PDB file of C-alpha atoms in Angstrom:
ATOM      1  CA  UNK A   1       0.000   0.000   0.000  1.00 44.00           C
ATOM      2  CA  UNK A   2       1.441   3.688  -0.918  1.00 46.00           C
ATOM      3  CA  UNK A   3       2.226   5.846   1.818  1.00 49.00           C
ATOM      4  CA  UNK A   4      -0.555   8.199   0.728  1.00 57.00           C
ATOM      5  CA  UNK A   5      -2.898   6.046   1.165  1.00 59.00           C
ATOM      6  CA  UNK A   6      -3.455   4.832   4.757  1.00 73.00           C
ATOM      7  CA  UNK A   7      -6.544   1.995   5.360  1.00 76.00           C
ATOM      8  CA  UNK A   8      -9.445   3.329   5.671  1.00 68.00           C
ATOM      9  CA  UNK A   9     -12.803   2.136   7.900  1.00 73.00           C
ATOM     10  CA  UNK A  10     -15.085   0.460   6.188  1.00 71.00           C
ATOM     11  CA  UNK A  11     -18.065   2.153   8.141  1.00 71.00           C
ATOM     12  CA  UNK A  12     -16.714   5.839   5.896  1.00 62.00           C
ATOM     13  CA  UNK A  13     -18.962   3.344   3.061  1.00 61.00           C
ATOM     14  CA  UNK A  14     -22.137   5.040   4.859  1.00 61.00           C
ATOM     15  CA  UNK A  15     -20.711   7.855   3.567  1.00 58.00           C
ATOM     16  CA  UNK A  16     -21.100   6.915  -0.547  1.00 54.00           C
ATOM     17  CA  UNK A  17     -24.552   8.064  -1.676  1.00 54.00           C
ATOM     18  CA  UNK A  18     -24.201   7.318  -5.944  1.00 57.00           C
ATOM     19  CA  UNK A  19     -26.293   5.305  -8.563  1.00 62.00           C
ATOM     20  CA  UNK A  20     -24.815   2.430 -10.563  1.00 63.00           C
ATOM     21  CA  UNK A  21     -25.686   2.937 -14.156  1.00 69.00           C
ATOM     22  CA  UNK A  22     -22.505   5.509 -14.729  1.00 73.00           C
ATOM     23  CA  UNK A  23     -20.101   3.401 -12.766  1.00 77.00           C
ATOM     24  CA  UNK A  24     -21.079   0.104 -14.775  1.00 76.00           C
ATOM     25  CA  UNK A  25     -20.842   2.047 -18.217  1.00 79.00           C
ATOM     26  CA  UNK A  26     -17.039   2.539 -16.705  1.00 82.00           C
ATOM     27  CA  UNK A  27     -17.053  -1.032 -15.895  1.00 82.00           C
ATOM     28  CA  UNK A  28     -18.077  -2.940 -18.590  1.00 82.00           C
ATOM     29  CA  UNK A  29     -18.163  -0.865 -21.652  1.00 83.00           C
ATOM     30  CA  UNK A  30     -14.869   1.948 -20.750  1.00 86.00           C
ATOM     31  CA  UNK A  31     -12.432  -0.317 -18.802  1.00 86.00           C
ATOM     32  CA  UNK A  32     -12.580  -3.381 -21.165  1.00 86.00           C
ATOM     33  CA  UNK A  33     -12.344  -1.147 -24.176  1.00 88.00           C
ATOM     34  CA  UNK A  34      -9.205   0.439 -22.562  1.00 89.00           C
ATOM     35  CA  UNK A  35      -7.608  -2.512 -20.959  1.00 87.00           C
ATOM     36  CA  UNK A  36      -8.125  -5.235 -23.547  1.00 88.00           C
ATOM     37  CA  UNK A  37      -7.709  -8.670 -22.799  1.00 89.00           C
ATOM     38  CA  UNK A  38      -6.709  -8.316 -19.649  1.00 91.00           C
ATOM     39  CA  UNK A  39      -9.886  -6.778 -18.378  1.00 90.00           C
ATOM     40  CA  UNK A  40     -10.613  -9.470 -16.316  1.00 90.00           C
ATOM     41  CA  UNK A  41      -7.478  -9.829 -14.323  1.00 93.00           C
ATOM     42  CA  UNK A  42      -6.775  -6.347 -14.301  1.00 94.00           C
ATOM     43  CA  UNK A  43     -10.161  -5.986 -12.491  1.00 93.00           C
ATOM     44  CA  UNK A  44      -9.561  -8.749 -10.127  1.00 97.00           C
ATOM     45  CA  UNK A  45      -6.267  -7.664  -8.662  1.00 96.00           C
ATOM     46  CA  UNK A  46      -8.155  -3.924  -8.502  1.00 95.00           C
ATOM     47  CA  UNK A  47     -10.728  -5.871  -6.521  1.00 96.00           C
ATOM     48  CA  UNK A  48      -7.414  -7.038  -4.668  1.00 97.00           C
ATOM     49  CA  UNK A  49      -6.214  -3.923  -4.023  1.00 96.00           C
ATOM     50  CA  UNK A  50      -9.390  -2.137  -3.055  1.00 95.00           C
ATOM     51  CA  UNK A  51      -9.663  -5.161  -0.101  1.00 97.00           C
ATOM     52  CA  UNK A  52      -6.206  -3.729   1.108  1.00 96.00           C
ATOM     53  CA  UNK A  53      -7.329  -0.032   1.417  1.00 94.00           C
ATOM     54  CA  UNK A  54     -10.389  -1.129   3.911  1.00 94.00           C
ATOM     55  CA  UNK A  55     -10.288  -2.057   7.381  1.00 93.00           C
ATOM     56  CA  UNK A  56     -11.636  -5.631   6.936  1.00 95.00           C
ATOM     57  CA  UNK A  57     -11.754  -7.411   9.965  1.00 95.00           C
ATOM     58  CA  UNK A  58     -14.657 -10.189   9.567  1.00 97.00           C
ATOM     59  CA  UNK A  59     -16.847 -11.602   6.946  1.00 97.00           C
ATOM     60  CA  UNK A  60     -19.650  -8.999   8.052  1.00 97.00           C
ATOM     61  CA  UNK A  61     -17.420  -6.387   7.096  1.00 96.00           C
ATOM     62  CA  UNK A  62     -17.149  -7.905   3.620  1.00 98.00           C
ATOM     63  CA  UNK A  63     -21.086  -8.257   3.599  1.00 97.00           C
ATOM     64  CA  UNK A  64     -21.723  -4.768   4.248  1.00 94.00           C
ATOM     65  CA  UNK A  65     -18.646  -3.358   2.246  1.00 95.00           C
ATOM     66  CA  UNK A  66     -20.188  -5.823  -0.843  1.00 95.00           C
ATOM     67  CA  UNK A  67     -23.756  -3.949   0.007  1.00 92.00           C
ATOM     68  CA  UNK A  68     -22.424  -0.289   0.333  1.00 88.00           C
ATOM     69  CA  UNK A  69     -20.127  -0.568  -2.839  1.00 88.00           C
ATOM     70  CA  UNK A  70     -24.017  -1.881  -4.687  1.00 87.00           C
ATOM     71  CA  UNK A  71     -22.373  -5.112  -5.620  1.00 91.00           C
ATOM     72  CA  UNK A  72     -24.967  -7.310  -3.967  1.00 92.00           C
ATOM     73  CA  UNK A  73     -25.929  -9.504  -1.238  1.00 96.00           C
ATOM     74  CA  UNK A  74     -23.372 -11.541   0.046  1.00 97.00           C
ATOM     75  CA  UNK A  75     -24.038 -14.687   1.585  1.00 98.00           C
ATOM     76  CA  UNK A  76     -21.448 -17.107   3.265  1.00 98.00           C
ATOM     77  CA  UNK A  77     -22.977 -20.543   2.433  1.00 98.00           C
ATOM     78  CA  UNK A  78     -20.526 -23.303   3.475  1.00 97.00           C
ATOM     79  CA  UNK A  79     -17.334 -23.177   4.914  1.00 96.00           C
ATOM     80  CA  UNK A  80     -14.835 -26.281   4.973  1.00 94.00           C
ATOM     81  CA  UNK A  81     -11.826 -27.101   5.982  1.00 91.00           C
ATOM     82  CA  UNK A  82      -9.706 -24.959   2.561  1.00 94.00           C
ATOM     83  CA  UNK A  83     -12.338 -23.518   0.990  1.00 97.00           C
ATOM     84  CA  UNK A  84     -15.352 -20.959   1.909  1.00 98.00           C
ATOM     85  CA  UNK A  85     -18.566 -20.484  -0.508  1.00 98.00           C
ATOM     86  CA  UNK A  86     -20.273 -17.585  -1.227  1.00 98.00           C
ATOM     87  CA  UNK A  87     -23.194 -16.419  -3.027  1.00 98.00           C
ATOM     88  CA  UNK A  88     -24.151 -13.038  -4.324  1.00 97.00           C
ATOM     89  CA  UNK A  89     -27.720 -11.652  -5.202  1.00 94.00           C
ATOM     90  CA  UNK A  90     -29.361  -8.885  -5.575  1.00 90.00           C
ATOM     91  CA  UNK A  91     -31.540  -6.768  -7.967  1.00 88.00           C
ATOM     92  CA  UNK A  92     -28.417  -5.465  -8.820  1.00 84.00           C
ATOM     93  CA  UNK A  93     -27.065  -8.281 -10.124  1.00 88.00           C
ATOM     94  CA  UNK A  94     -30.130  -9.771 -11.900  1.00 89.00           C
ATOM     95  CA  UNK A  95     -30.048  -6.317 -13.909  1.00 86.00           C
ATOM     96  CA  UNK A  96     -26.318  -6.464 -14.510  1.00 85.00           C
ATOM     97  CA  UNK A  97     -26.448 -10.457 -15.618  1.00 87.00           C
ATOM     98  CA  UNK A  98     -29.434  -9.077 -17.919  1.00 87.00           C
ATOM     99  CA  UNK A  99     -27.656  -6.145 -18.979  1.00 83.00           C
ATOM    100  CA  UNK A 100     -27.270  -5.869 -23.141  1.00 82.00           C
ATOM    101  CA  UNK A 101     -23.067  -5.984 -22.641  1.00 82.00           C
ATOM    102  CA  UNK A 102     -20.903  -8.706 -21.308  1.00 85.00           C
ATOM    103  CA  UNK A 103     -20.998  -8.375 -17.533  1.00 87.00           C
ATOM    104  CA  UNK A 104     -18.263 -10.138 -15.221  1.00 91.00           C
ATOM    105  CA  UNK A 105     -17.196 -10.529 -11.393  1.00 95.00           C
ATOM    106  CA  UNK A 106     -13.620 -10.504 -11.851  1.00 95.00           C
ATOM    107  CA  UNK A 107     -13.590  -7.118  -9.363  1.00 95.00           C
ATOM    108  CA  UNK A 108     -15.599  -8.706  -6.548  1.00 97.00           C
ATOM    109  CA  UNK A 109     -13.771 -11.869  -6.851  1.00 98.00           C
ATOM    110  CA  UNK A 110     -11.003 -10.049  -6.113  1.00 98.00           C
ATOM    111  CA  UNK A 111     -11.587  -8.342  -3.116  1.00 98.00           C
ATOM    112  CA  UNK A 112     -13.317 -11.182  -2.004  1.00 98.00           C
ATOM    113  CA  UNK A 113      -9.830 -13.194  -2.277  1.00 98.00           C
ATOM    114  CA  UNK A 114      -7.878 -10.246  -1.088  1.00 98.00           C
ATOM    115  CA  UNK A 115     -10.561  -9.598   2.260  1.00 98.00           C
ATOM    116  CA  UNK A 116     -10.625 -13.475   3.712  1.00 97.00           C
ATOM    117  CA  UNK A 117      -6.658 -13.235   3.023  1.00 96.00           C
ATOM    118  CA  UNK A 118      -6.209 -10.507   5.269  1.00 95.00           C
ATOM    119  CA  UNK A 119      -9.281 -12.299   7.872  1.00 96.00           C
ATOM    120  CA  UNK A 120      -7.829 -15.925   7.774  1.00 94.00           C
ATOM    121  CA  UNK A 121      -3.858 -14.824   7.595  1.00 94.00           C
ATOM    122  CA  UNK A 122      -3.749 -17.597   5.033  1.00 95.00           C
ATOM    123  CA  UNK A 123      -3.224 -16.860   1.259  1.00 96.00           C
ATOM    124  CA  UNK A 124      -6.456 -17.400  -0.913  1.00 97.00           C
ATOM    125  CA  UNK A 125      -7.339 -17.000  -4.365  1.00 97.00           C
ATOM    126  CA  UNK A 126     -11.283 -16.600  -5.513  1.00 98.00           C
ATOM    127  CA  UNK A 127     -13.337 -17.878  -8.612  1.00 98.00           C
ATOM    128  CA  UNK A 128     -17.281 -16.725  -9.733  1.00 97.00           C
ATOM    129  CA  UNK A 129     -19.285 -19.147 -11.606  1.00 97.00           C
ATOM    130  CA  UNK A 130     -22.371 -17.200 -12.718  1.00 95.00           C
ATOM    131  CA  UNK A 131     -25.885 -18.967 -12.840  1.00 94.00           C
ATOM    132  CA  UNK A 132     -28.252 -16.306 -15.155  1.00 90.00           C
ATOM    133  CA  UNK A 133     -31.176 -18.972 -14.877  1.00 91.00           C
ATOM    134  CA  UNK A 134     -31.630 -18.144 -11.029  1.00 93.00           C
ATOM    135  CA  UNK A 135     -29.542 -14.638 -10.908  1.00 92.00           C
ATOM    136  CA  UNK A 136     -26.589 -16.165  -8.888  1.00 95.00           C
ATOM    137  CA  UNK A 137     -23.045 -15.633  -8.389  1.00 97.00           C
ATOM    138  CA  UNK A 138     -21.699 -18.155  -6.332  1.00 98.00           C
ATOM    139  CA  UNK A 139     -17.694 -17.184  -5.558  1.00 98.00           C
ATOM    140  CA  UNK A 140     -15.815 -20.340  -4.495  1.00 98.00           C
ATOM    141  CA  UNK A 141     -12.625 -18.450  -1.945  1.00 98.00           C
ATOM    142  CA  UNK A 142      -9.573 -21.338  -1.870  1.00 97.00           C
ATOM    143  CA  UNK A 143      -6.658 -20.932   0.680  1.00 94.00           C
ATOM    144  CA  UNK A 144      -3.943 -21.989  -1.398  1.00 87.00           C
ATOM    145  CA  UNK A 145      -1.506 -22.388   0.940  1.00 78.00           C
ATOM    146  CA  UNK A 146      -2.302 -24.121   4.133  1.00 57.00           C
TER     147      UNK A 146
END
């Protein structure tokens, strides 16, 4: 993290009072168009970097951050032994999995990984497999070193 930038609470979220139609033009339409390829991992290690910038300290700090930042309703589902499961709805994301552009979770994934790193001292990587049919985004969070 830059010296600039120390961590901030996540309760300053409160604070945040925006719609999301102009930040997921950025999103999906701007940042893929300008980062190419790479959009997708580009957005997850942004997602990574936003998680380092918070003061995350549980798993309801990730629900509400998830909730403030309009991404959804987070849900811890099933925890075992190396691996935690996660599921996000929301009208949110039924309107961005039925949006008319290619919509992704690379940037949630990514703080998602980033935010049960920092919780479980343990590193952790995250995938998203999206089901459209019932407007689900189930994120699967593997410690990959334990």
């Amino acid at each position: 993290m830059s010296k600039k930038h120390k961590a901030m609470s996540v309760s300053l979220l409160d604070e945040l009072h925006t719609s999301g139609a102009g930040y997921d033009v950025i999103r999906y339409i701007g940042l893929p168009e300008l980062l190419g390829t790479e959009s997708g991992t580009l957005l997850y290690f942004m997602g990574k970097n936003i998680a380092r910038k918070l003061e995350i300290q549980s798993i309801t700090d990730i629900i509400f951050a998830f909730d403030k930042l309009g991404w959804g309703k987070l849900e811890l589902v099933k925890e075992k032994k190396k691996e935690l499961i996660f599921h996000l709805m929301a009208d949110s994301v039924v309107y961005r999995l039925n949006a008319p552009f290619e919509t992704d979770f690379r940037l949630e994934a990514g703080f998602l990984a980033e935010a049960i790193q920092n919780i479980k001292q343990v590193p952790s990587e995250c995938t998203e497999e999206i089901h459209k049919k019932i407007h689900q985004v189930e994120f699967s969070v593997v410690y990959t070193d334990f």
